[in-house]
PDB file of C-alpha atoms in Angstrom:
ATOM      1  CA  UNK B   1       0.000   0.000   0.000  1.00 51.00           C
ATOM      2  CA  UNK B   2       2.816   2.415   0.828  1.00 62.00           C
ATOM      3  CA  UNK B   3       4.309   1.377  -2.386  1.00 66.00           C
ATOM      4  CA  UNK B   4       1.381   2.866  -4.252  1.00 74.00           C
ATOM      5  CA  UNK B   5       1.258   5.690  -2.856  1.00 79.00           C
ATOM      6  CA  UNK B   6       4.981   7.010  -2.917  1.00 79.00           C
ATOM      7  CA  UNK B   7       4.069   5.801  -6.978  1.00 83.00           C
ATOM      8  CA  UNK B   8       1.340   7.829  -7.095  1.00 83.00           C
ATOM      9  CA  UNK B   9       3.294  10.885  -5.862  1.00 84.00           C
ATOM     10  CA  UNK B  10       6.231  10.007  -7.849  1.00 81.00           C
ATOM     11  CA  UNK B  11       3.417  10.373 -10.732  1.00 83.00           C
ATOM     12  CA  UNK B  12       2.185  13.491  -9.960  1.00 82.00           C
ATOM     13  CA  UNK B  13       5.301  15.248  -9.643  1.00 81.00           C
ATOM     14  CA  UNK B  14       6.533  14.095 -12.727  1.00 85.00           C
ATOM     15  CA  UNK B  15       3.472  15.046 -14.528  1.00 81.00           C
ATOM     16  CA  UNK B  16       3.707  18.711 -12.456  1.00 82.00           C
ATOM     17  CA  UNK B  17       7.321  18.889 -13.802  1.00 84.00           C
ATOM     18  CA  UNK B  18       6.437  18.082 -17.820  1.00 83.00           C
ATOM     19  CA  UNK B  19       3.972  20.559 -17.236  1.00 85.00           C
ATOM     20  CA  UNK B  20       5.906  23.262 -16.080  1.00 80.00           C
ATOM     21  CA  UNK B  21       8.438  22.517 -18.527  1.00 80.00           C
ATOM     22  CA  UNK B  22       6.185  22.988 -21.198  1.00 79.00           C
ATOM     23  CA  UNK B  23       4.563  26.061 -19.918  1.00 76.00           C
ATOM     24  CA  UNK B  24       8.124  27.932 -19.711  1.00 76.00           C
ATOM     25  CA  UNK B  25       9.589  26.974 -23.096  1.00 75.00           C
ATOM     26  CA  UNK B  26       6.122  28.107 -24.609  1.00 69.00           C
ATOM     27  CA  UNK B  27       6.212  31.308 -23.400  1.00 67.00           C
ATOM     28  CA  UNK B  28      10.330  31.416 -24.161  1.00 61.00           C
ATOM     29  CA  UNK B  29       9.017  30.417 -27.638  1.00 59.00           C
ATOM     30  CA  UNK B  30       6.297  33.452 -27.891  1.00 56.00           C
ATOM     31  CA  UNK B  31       8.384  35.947 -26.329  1.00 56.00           C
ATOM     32  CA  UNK B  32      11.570  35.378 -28.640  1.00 53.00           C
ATOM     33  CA  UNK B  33       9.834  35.021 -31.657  1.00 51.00           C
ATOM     34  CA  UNK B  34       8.333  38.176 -30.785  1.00 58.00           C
ATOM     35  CA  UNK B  35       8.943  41.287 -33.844  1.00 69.00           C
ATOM     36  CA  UNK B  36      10.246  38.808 -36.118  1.00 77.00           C
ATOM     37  CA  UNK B  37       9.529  37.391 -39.646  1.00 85.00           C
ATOM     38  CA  UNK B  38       9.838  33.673 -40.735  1.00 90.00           C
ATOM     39  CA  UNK B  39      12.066  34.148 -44.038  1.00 93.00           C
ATOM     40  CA  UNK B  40      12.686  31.032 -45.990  1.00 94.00           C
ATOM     41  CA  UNK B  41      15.501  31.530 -48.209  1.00 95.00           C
ATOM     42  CA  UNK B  42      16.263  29.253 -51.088  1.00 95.00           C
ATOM     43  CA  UNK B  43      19.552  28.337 -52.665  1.00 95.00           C
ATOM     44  CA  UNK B  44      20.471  25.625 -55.085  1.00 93.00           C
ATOM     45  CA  UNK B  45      23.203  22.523 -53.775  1.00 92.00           C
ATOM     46  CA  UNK B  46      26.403  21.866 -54.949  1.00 91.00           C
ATOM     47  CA  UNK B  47      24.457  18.068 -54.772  1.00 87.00           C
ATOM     48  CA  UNK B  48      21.817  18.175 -56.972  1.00 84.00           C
ATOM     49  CA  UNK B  49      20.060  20.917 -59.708  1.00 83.00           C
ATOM     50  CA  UNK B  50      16.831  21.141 -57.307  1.00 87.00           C
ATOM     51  CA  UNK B  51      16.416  24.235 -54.926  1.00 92.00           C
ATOM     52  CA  UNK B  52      16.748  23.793 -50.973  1.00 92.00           C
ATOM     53  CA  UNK B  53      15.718  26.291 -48.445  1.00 93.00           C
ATOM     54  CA  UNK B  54      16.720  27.855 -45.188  1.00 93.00           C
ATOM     55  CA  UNK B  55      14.447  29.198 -43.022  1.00 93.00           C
ATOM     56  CA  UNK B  56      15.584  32.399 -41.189  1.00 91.00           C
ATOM     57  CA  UNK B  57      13.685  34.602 -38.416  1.00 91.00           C
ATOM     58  CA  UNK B  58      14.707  38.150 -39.274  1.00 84.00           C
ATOM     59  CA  UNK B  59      13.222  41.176 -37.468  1.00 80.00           C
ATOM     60  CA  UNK B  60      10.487  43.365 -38.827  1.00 76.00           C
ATOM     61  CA  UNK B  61      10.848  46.573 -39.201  1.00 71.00           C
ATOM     62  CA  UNK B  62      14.165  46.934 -40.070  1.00 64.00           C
ATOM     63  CA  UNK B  63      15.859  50.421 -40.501  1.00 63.00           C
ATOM     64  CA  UNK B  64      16.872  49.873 -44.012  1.00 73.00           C
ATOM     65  CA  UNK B  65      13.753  48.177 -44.948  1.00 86.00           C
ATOM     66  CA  UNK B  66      12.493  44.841 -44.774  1.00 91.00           C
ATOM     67  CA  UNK B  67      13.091  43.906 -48.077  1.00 94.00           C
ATOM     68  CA  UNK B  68      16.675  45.610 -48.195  1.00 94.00           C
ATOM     69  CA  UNK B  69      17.047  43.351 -45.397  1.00 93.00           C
ATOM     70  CA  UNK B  70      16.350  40.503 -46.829  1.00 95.00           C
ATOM     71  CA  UNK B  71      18.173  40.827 -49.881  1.00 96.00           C
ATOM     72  CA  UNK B  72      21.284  41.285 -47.272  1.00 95.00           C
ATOM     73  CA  UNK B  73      20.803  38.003 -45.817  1.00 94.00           C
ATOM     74  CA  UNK B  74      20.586  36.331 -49.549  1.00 96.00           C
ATOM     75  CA  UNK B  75      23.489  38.309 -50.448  1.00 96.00           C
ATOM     76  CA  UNK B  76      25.962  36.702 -47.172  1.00 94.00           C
ATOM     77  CA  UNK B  77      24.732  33.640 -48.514  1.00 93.00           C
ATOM     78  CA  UNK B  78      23.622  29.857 -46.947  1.00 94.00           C
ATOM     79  CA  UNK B  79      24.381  28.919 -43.422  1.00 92.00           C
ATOM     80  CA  UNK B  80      26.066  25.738 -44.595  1.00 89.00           C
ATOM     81  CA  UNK B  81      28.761  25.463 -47.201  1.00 89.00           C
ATOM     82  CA  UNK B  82      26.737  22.425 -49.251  1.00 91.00           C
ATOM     83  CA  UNK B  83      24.696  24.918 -50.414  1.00 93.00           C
ATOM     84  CA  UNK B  84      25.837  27.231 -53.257  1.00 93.00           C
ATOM     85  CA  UNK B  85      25.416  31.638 -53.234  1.00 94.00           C
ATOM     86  CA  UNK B  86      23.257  33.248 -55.249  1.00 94.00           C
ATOM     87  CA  UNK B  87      26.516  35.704 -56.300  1.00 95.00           C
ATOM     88  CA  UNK B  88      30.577  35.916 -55.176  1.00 94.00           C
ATOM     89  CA  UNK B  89      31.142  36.552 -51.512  1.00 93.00           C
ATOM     90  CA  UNK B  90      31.617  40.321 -51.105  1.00 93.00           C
ATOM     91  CA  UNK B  91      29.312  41.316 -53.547  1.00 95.00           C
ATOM     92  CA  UNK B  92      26.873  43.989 -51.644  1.00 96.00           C
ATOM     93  CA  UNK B  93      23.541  45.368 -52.203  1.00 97.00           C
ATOM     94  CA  UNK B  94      23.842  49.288 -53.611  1.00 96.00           C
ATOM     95  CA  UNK B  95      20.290  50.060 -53.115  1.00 96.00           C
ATOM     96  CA  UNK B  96      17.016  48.740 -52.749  1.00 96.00           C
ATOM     97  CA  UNK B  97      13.546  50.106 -52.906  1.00 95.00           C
ATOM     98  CA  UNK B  98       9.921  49.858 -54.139  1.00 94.00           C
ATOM     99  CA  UNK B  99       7.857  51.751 -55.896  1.00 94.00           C
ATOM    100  CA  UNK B 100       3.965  50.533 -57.184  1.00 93.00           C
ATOM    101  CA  UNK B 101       4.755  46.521 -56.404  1.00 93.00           C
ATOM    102  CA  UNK B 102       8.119  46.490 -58.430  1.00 96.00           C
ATOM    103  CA  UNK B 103      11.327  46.100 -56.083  1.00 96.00           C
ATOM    104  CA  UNK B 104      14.520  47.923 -57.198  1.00 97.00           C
ATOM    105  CA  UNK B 105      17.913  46.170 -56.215  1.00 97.00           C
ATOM    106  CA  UNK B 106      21.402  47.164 -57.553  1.00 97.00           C
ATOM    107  CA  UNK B 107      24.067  45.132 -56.656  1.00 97.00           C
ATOM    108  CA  UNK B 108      27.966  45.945 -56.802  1.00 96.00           C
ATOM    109  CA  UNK B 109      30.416  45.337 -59.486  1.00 95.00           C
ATOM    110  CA  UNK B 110      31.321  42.174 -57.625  1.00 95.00           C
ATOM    111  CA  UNK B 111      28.337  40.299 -58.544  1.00 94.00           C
ATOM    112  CA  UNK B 112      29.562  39.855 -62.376  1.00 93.00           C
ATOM    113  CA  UNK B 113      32.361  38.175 -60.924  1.00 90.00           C
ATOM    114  CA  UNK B 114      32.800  34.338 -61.592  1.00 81.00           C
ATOM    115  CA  UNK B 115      32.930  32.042 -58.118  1.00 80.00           C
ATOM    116  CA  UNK B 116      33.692  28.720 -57.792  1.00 84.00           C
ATOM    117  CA  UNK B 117      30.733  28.443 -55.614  1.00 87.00           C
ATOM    118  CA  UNK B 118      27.697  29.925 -57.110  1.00 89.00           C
ATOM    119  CA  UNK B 119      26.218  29.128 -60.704  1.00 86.00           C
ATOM    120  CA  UNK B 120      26.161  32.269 -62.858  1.00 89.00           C
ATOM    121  CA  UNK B 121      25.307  35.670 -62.916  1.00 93.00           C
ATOM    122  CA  UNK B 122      21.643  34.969 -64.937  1.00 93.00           C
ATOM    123  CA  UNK B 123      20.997  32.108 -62.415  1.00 93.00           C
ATOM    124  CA  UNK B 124      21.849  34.277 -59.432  1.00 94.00           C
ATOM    125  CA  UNK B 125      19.369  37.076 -60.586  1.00 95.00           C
ATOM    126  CA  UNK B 126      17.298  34.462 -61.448  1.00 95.00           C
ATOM    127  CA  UNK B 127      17.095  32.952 -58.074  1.00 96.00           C
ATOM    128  CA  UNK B 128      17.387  36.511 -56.466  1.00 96.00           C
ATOM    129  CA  UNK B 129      14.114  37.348 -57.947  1.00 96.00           C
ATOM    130  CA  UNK B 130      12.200  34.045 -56.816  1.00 96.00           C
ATOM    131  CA  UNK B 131      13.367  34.151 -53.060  1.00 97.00           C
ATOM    132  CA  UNK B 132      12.282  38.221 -53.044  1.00 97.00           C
ATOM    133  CA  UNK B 133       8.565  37.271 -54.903  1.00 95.00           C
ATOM    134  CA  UNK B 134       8.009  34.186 -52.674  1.00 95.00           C
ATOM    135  CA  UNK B 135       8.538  36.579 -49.367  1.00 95.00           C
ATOM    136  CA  UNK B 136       6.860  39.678 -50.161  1.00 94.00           C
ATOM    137  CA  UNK B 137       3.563  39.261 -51.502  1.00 92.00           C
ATOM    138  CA  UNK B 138       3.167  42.852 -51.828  1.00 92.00           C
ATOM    139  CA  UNK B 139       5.973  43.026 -54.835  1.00 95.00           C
ATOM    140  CA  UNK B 140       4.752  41.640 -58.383  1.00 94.00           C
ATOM    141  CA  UNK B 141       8.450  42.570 -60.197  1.00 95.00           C
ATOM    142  CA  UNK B 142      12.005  42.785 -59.632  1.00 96.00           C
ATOM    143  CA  UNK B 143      14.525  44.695 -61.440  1.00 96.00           C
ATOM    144  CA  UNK B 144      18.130  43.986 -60.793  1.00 97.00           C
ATOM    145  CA  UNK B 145      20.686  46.251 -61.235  1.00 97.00           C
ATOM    146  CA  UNK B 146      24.601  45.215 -61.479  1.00 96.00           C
ATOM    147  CA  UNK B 147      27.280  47.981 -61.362  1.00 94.00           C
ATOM    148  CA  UNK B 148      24.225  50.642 -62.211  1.00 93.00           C
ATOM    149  CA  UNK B 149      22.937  48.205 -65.260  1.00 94.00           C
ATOM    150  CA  UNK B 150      19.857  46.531 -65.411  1.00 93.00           C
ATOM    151  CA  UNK B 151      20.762  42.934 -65.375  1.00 90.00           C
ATOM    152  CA  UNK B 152      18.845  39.985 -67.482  1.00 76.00           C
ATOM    153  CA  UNK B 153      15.675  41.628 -67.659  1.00 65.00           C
ATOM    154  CA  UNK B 154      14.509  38.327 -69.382  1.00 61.00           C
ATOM    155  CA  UNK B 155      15.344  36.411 -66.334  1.00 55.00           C
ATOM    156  CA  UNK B 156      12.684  34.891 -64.724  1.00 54.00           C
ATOM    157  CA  UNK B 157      10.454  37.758 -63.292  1.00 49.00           C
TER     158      UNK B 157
END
């Protein structure tokens, strides 16, 4: 009977403790999630010719602008190095802005640059374009810029 009972106990205080548990990393969840945007970022693999994503919290509102801001993320490139850039490391965004659903983004010089680790300029803009249209609903068109040029217009819009 004592047996039981010190069971029973064992039991509830267990079942206290999962509970508890639970309860704090909820609200650590809610609370650091808090003024932040779930990005997913996509990036072709050295591997195979499909696309594979990231996904990235990044915080709203940022000074520059959340879309400058996310074009700064694409531009530092994948978390892991299995994963190719979009364009040569170094290559930074010039400006970035939009006007009536069309995004504006010029990129430096270094973009035109061959790497060993990214697939091509056209690709690059290509890909630069999808991750910006599948994250902002709000834009309908990007226009790249490279070095103050518009770059591949034909590329996928």
């Amino acid at each position: 009977m004592m047996y039981g009972k010190k069971q029973r106990i064992l039991s509830l205080v267990s079942a206290g403790v999962f509970i508890a548990a639970l309860a704090v990393s909820s609200v650590h969840v809610c609370v650091s999630s808090r003024g932040t945007k779930r990005r997913v970022l996509y990036f072709h693999t050295f591997d195979s010719p499909s696309l594979v994503t990231e996904v990235r919290r990044m915080g709203a509102g940022a000074p520059q602008g959340n879309e400058a801001a996310f074009v700064d993320e694409l531009l530092l490139g994948p978390s892991t190095y299995r994963y190719k850039r979009l364009f040569p490391e170094g290559t930074e965004r010039d400006f970035c802005f939009a006007r009536g659903g069309v995004l504006y983004v010029g990129l430096s010089a270094r973009a035109l640059e061959a790497g060993h680790d990214t697939d091509g300029v056209k690709e690059g803009v290509s890909l630069l374009k999808k991750n910006i249209r599948r994250n902002f609903s709000g834009i309908k068109k990007v226009e790249v810029f490279i070095d103050g040029r518009p770059a591949y217009p034909d590329a996928r819009r």
